Every structure is written in C-alpha cells, then in structure tokens.
PDB file of C-alpha atoms in Angstrom:
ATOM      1  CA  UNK A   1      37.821 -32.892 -31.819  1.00  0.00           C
ATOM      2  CA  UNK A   2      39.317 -30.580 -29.388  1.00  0.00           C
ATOM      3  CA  UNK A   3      42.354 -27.863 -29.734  1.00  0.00           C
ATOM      4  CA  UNK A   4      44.432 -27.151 -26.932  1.00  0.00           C
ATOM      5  CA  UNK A   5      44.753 -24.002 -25.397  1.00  0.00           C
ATOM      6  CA  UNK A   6      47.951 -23.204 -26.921  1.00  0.00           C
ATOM      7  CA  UNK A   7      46.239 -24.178 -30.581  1.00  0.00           C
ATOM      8  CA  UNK A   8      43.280 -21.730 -29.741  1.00  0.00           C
ATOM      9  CA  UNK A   9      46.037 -19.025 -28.616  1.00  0.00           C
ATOM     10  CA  UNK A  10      48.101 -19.373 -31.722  1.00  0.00           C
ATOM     11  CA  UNK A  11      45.131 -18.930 -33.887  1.00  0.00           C
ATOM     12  CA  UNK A  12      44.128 -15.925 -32.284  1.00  0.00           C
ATOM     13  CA  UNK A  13      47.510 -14.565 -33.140  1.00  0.00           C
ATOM     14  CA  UNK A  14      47.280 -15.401 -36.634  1.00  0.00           C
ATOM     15  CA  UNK A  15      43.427 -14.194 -37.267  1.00  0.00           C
ATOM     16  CA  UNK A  16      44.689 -10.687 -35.751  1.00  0.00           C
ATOM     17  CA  UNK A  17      48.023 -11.140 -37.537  1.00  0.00           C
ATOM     18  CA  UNK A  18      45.988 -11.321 -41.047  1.00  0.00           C
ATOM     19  CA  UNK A  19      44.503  -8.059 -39.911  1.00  0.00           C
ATOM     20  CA  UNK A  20      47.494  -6.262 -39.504  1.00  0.00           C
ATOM     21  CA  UNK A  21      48.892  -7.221 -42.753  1.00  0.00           C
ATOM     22  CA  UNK A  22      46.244  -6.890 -44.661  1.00  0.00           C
ATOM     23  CA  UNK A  23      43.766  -4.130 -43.859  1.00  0.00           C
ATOM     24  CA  UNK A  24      44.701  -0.710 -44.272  1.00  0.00           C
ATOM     25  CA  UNK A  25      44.041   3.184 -43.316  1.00  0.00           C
ATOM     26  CA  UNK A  26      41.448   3.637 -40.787  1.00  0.00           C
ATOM     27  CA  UNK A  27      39.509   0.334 -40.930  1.00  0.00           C
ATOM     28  CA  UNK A  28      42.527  -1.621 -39.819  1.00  0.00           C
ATOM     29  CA  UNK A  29      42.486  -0.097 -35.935  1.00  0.00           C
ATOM     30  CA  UNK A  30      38.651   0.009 -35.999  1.00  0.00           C
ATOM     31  CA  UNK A  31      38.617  -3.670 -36.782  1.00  0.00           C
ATOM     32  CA  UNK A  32      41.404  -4.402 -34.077  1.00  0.00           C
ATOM     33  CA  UNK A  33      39.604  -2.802 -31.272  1.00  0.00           C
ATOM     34  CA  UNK A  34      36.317  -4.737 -32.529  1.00  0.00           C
ATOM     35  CA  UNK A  35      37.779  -7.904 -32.233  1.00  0.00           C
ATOM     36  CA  UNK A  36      40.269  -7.204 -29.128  1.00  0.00           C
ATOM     37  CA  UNK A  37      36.794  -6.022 -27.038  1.00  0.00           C
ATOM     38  CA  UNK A  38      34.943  -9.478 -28.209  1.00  0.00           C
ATOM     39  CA  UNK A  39      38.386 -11.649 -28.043  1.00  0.00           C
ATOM     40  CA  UNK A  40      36.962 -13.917 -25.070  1.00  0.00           C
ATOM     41  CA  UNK A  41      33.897 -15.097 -27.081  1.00  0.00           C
ATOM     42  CA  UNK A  42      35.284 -14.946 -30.183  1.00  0.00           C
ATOM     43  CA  UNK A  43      38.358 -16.589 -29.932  1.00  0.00           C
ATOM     44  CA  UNK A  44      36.659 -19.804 -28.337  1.00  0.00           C
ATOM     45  CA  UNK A  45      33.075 -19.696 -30.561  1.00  0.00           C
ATOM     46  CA  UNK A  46      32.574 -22.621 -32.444  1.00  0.00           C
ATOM     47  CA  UNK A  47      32.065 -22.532 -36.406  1.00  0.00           C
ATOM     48  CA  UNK A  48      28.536 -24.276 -36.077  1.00  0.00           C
ATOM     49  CA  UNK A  49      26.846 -25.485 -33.904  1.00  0.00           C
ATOM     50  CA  UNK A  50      26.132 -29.168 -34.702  1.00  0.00           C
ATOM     51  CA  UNK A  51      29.202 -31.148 -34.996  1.00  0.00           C
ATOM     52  CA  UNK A  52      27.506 -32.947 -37.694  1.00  0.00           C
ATOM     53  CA  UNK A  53      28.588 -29.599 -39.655  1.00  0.00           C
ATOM     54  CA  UNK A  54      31.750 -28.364 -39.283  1.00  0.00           C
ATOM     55  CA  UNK A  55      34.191 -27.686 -36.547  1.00  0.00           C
ATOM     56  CA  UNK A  56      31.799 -27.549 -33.373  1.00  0.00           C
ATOM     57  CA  UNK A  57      34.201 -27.213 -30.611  1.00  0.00           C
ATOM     58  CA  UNK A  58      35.948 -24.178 -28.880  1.00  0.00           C
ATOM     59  CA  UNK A  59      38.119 -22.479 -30.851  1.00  0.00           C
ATOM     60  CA  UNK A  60      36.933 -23.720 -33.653  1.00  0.00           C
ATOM     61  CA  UNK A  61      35.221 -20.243 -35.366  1.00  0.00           C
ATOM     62  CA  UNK A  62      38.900 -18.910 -35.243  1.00  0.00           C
ATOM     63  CA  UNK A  63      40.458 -22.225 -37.069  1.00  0.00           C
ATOM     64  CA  UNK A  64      37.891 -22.018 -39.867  1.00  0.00           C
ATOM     65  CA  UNK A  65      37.942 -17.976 -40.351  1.00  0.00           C
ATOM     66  CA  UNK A  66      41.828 -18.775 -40.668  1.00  0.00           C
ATOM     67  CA  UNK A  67      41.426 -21.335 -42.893  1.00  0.00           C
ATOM     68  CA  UNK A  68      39.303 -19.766 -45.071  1.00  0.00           C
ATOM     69  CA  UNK A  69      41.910 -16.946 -45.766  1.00  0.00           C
ATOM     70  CA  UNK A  70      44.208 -18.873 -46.289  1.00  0.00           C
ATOM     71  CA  UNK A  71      42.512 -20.361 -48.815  1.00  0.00           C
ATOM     72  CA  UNK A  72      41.176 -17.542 -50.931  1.00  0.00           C
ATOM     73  CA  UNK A  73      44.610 -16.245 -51.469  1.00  0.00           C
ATOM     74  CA  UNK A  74      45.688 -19.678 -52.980  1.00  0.00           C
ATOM     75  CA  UNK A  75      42.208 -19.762 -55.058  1.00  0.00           C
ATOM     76  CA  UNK A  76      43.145 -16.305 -56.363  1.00  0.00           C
ATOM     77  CA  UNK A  77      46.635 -17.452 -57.420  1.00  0.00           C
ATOM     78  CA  UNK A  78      44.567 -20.044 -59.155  1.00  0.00           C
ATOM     79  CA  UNK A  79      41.853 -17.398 -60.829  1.00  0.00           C
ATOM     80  CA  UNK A  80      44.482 -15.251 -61.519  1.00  0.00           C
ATOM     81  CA  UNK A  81      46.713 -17.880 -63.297  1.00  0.00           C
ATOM     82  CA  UNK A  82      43.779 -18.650 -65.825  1.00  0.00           C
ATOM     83  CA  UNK A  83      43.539 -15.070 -66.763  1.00  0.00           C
ATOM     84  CA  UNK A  84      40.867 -13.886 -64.803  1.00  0.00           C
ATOM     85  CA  UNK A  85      40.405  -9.946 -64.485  1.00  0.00           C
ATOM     86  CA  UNK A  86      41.986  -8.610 -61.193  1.00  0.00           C
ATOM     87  CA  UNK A  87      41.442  -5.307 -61.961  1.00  0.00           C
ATOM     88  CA  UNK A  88      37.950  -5.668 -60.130  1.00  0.00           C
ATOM     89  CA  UNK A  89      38.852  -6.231 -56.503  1.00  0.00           C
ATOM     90  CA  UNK A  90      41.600  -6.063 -54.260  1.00  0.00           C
ATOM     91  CA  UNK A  91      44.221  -8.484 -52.034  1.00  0.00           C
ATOM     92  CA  UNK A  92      42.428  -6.500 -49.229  1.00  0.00           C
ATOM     93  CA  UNK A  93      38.839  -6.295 -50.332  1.00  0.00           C
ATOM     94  CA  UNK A  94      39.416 -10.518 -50.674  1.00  0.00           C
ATOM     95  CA  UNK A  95      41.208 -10.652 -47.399  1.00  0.00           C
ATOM     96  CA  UNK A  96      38.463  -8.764 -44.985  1.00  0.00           C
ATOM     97  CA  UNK A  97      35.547 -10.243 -46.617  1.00  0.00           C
ATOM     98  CA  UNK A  98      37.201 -13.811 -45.387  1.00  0.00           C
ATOM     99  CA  UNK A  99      38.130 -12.494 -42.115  1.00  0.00           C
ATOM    100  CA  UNK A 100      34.390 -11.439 -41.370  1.00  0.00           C
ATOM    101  CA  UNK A 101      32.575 -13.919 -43.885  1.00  0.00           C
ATOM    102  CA  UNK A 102      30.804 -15.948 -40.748  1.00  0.00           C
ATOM    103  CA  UNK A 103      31.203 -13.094 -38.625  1.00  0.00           C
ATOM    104  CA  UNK A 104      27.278 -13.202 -37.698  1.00  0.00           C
ATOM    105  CA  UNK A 105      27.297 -16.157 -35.780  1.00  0.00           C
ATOM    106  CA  UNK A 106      29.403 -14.291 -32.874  1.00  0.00           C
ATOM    107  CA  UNK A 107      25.442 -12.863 -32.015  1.00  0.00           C
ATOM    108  CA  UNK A 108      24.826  -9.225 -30.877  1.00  0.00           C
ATOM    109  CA  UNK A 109      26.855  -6.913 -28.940  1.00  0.00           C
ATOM    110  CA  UNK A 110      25.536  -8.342 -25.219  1.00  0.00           C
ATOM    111  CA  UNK A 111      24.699 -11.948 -26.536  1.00  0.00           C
ATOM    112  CA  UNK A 112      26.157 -14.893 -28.061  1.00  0.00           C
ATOM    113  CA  UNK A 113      24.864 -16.704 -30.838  1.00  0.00           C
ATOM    114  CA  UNK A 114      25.890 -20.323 -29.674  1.00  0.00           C
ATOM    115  CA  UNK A 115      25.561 -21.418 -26.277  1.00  0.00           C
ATOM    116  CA  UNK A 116      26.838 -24.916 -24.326  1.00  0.00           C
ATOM    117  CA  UNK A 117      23.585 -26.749 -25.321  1.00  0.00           C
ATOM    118  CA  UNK A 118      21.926 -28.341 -22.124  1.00  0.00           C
ATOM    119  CA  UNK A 119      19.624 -30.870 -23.337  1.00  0.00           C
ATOM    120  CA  UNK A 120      21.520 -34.091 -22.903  1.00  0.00           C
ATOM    121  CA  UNK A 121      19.667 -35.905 -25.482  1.00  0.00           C
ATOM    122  CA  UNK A 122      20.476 -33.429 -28.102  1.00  0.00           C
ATOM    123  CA  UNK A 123      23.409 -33.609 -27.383  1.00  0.00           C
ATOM    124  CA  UNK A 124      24.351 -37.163 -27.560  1.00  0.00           C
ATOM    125  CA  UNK A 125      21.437 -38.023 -30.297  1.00  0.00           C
ATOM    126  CA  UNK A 126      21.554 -35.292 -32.427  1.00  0.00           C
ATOM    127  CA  UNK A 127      25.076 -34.420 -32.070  1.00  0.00           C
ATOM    128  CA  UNK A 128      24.147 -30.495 -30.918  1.00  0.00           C
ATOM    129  CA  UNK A 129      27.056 -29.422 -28.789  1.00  0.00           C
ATOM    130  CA  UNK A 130      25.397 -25.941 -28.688  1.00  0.00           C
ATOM    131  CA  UNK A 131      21.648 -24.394 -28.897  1.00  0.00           C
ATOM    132  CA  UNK A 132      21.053 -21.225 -30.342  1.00  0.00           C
ATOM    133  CA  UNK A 133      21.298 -18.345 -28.013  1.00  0.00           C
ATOM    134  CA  UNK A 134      16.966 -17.324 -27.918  1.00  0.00           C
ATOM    135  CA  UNK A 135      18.124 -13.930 -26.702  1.00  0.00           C
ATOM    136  CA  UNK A 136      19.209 -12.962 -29.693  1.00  0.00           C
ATOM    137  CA  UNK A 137      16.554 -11.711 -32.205  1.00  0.00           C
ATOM    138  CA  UNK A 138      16.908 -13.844 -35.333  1.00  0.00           C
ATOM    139  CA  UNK A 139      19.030 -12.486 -38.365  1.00  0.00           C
ATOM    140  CA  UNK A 140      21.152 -14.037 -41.170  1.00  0.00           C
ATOM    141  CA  UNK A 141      24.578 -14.537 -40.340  1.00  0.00           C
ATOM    142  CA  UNK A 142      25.595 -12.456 -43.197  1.00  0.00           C
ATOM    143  CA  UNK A 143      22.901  -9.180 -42.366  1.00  0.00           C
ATOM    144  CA  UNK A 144      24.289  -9.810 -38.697  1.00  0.00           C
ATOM    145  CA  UNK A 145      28.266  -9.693 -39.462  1.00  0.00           C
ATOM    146  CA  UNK A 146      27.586  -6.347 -42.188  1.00  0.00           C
ATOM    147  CA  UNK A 147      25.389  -4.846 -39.234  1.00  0.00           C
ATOM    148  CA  UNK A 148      27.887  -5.324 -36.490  1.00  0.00           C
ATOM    149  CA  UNK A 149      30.564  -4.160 -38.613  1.00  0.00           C
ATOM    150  CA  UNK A 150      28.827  -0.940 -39.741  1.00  0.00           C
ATOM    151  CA  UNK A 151      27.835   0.146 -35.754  1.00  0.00           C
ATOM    152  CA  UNK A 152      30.984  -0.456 -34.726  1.00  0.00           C
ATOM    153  CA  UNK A 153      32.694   1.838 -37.233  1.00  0.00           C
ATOM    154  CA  UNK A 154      34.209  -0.287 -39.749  1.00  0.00           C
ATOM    155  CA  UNK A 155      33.763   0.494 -43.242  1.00  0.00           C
ATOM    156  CA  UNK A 156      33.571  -1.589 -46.301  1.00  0.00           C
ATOM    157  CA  UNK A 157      33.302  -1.616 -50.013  1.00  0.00           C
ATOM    158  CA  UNK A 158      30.714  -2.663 -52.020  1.00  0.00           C
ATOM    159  CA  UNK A 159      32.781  -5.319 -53.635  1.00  0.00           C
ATOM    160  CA  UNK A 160      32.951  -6.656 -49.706  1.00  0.00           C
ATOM    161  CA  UNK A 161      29.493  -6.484 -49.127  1.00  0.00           C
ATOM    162  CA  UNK A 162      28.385  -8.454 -52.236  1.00  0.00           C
ATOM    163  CA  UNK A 163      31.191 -10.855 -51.099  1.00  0.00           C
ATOM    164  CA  UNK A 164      30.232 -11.546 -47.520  1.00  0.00           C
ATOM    165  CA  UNK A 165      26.461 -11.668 -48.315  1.00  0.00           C
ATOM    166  CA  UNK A 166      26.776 -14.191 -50.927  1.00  0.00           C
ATOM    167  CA  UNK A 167      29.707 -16.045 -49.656  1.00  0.00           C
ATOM    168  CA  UNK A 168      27.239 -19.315 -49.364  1.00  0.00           C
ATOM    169  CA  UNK A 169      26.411 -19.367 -53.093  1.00  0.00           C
ATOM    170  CA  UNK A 170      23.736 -20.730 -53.822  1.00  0.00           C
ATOM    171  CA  UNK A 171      23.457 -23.176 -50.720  1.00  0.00           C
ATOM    172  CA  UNK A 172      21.610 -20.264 -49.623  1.00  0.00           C
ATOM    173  CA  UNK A 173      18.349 -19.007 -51.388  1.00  0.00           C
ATOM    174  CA  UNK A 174      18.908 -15.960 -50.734  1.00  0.00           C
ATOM    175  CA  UNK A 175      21.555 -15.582 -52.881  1.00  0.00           C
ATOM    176  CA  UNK A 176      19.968 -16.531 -56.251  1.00  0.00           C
ATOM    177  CA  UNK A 177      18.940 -12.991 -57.112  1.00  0.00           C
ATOM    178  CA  UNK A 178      22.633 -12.206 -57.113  1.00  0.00           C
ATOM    179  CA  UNK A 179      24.385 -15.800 -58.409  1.00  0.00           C
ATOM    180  CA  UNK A 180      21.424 -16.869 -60.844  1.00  0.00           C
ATOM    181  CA  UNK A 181      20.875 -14.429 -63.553  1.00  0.00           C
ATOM    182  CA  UNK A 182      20.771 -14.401 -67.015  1.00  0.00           C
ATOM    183  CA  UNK A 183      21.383 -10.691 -68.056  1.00  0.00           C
ATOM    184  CA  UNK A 184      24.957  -9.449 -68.242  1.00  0.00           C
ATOM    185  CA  UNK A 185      24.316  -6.264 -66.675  1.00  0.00           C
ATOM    186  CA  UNK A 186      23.030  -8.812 -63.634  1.00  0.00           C
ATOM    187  CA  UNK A 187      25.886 -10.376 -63.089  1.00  0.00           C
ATOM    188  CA  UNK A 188      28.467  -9.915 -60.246  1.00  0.00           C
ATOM    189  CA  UNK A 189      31.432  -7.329 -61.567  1.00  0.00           C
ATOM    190  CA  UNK A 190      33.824  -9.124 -59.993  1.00  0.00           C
ATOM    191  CA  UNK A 191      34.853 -12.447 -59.061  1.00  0.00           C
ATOM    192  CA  UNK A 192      35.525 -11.773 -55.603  1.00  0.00           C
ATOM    193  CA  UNK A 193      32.059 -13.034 -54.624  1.00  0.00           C
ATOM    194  CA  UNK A 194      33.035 -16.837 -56.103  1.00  0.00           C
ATOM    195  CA  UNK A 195      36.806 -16.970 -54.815  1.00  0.00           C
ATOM    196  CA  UNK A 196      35.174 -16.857 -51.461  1.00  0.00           C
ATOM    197  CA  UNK A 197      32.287 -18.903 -51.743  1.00  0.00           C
ATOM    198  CA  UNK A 198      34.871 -21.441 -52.857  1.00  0.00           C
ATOM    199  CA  UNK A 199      37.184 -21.114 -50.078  1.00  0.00           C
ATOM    200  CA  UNK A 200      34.557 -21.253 -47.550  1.00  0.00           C
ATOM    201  CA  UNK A 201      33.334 -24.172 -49.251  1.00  0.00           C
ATOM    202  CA  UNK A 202      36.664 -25.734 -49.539  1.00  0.00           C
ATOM    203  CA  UNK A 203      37.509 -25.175 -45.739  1.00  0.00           C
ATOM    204  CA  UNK A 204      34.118 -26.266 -44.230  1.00  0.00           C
ATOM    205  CA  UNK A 205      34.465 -29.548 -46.686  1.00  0.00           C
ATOM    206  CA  UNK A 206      37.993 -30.121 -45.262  1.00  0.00           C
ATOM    207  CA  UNK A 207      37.003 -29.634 -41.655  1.00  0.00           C
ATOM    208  CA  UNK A 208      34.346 -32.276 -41.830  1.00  0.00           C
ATOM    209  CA  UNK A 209      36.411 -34.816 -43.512  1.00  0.00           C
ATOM    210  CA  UNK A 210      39.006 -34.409 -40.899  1.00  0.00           C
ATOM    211  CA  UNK A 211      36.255 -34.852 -38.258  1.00  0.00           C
ATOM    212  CA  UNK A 212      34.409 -37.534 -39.862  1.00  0.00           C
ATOM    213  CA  UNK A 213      35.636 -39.573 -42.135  1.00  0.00           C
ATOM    214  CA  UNK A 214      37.881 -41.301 -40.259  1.00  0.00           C
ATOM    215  CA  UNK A 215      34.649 -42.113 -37.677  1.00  0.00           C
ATOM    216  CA  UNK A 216      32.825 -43.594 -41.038  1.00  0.00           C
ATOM    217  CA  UNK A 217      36.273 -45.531 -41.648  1.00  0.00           C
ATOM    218  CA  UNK A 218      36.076 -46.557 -37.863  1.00  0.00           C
ATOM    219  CA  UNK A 219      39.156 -45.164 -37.156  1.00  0.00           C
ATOM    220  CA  UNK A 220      39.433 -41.898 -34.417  1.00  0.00           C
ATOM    221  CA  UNK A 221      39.423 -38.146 -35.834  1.00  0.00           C
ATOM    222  CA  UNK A 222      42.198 -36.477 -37.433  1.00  0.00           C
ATOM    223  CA  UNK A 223      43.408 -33.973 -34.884  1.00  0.00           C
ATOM    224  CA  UNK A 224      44.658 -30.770 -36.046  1.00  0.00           C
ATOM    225  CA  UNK A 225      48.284 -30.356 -35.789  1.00  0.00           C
ATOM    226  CA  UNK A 226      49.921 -28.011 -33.730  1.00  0.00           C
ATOM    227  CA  UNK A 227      51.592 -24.772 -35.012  1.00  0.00           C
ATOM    228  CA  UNK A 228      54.076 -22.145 -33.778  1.00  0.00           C
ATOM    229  CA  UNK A 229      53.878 -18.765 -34.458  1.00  0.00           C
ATOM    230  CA  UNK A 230      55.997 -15.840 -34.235  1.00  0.00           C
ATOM    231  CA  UNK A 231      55.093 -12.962 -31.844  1.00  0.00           C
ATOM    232  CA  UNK A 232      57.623 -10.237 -31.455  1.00  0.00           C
ATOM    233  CA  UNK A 233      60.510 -12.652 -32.563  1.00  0.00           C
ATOM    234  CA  UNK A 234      60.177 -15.280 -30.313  1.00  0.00           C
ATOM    235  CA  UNK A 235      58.777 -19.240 -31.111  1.00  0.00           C
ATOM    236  CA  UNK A 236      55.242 -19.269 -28.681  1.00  0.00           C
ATOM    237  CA  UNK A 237      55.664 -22.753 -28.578  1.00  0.00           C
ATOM    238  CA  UNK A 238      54.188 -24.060 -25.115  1.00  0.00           C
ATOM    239  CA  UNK A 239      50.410 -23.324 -23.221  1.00  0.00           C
ATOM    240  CA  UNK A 240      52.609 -21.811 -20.754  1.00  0.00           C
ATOM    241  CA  UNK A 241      53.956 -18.979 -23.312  1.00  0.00           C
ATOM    242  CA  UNK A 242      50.452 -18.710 -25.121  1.00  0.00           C
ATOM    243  CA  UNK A 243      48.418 -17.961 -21.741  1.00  0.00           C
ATOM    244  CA  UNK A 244      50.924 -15.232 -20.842  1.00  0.00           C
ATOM    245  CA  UNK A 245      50.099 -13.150 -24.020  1.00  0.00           C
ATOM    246  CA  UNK A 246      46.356 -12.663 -22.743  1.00  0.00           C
ATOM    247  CA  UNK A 247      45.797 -10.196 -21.001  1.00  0.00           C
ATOM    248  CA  UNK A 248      42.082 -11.150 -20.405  1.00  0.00           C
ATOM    249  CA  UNK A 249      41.955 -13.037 -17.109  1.00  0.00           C
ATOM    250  CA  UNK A 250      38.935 -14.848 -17.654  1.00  0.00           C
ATOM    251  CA  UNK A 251      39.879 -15.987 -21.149  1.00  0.00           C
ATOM    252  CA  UNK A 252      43.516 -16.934 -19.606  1.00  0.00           C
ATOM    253  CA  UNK A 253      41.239 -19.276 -16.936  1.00  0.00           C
ATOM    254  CA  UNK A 254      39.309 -20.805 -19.491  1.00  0.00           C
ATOM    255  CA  UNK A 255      41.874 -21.657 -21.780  1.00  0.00           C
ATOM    256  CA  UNK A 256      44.327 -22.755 -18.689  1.00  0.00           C
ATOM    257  CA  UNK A 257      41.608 -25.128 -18.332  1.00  0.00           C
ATOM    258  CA  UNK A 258      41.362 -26.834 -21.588  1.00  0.00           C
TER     259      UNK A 258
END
C-alpha cells in the first residue's frame, strides 16, 4: 500500500491541524516547533516496520497517529454515553496523548528509528520494508516519545503520561503493574489510559485488515481514499497544490517523487 504525495501532504495538515485545535497555553507552540523541525522524517515514517504489522509504508506513521485521534474522540462519546466519569481527564489531555502515543518510534534527535531495510531477503521473505536504525541506543517507544517530549520543552500531565506509557495495554508486559491490579487504590484514576489503548487498538486492527485481508481473500489491498482538506479557505485538492505548502525542499523532492 502506498499514499500519494498529496495523501501524505494532507495528513500532515490534519496531524498539525489537531494540534492547533486542541492543545492549549504554552505547550501548543512548543509542540508545533517540535514537529515543524522533524516534519521531513516524520511526516513520511512508517507506523512499523514490518508490513506484516500495520501500515509500513511512507507516510504511514502520520495516517495512523491521525487515525488514532480520531478515534478516541468517538470512543469517548461512547464512554461518556454509558456514564462514565469525565471529570478525570480532559478533551486535551485525550487528544495529545493520541497525537504522541507512538511518538518513540521517530528515534532520537540525530537518528531515525526505521530505516529503508537493505537486506533483500528480508525484505521479500519476511516482509521487513525497514531495519531498525542500530544507531540508536535501544528504548521503549513509550520512555522514548515522554523523553523527547520533556527535552524539547513540552510539558504534560500525569494523566498523559500514564496514558501514553500504557497505551499498549497489556500487549505489553510492561504495563501489568499499572492495568493488572487488584487493590482499588491501584487502579488507574481515570479512564483515559483505556480510551486510548482502545483506539490504538482499533486503528492498528483496521489498518491491517485494509492491507491484508483482501491479499488472504486473493483480491489486491484496499487503498486509502483520498481526502481534501482546508488550508486557509481554499480545497488543496491536487499534488501540485500540496507540494507548494512545504516549504522544506528536500521533503517537497521526495514527495514530488512519489
């Protein structure tokens, strides 16, 4: 599955967009410039890097983080409609943990994470578009997002860092000192933490049947429709548009050439 360069634009637009509406006071520049100075690798990371996994292509970091947003605000409609307490997070403290829920795999400040993986038969055996980036010292992708957040400036709540930490449930081990208790006073104090693992589940579930079950049906991938979005009033609705609101000339080359 591949997005076009006007796809990868447009959700680039959108995952800053959901910034701008969502974060407030300080945070909400700090965060802009964070992501504005990494745009180029950010904006055409993959989400994994297997495609056995989920979205493995350029772009496709951006198209899941979006995803995933979008998602926990319908989940929270859903919590919310069967009463559950909302007095213990916030439409912002939900919306910035989703925004920078993955944002780990992006690597360190010189390095990233995911690189074009150059071992042919990995890549047509096992399916490994990318290899892991060995000069990067080995963290989780959770301890890596909170760390890159805090040196760069950007605050966040405790209710955030609870979230993003244990936003894989229990899929991850780690996490079982947080979501497996038995005492009350153990527990999570707010539901944030499990409206985002179940987005993030949700969205990574949808991305692979979209990739793959239409390859187990024999039939060719589902490939992601195309979307226009608004930018100072006016429809962005061609590659031609979208390249001319990057200012980035190497990012403009590389998505000219997609």
């Amino acid at each position: 599955m591949n997005l076009t360069a006007e796809q990868i634009q447009s959700n680039w637009i959108e995952f800053m967009g959901n910034i701008e509406k969502y974060i407030t006071g300080e945070r909400q520049q700090k965060l802009l410039d964070f992501y504005k100075r990494y745009e180029e690798r950010i904006s055409l990371m993959p989400a994994a890097h297997k495609k056995e996994y989920h979205n493995s292509f350029p772009g496709g970091y951006v198209d899941h983080v979006n995803r995933v947003v979008a998602a926990s605000l319908k989940i929270y409609d859903v919590w919310c409609e069967f009463e559950m307490d909302r007095s213990t997070f916030t439409i912002e403290e939900l919306v910035f943990s989703a925004i920078n829920h993955d944002l780990g795999k992006m690597g360190d400040e010189n390095s990233a994470s995911y690189i074009p993986q150059t071992d042919k038969w990995r890549r047509e055996k096992l399916g490994e578009e990318y290899m892991f980036n060995k000069e990067v010292p080995f963290a989780s992708v959770p301890d890596r997002g909170l760390f890159m957040l805090q040196s760069h400036g950007v605050s966040y709540t405790f209710n955030e860092m609870l979230a993003i930490q244990t936003h894989d449930g229990l899929y991850d081990d780690a996490n079982v000192k947080y979501l497996k208790t038995f005492m009350p006073e153990q527990k999570p104090r707010t539901s944030l933490p499990f409206i985002l693992h179940q987005a993030d589940l949700m969205a990574a579930r949808i991305e692979f049947e979209r990739e793959w079950l239409p390859k187990l049906n024999g039939e060719n991938s589902v490939e992601p429709k195309k979307k226009n979005y608004t930018l100072n009033g006016n429809i962005k609705s061609s590659k031609s548009k979208a390249l001319n609101t990057i200012s980035s000339p190497g990012l403009k080359n590389m998505l000219d050439s997609l």
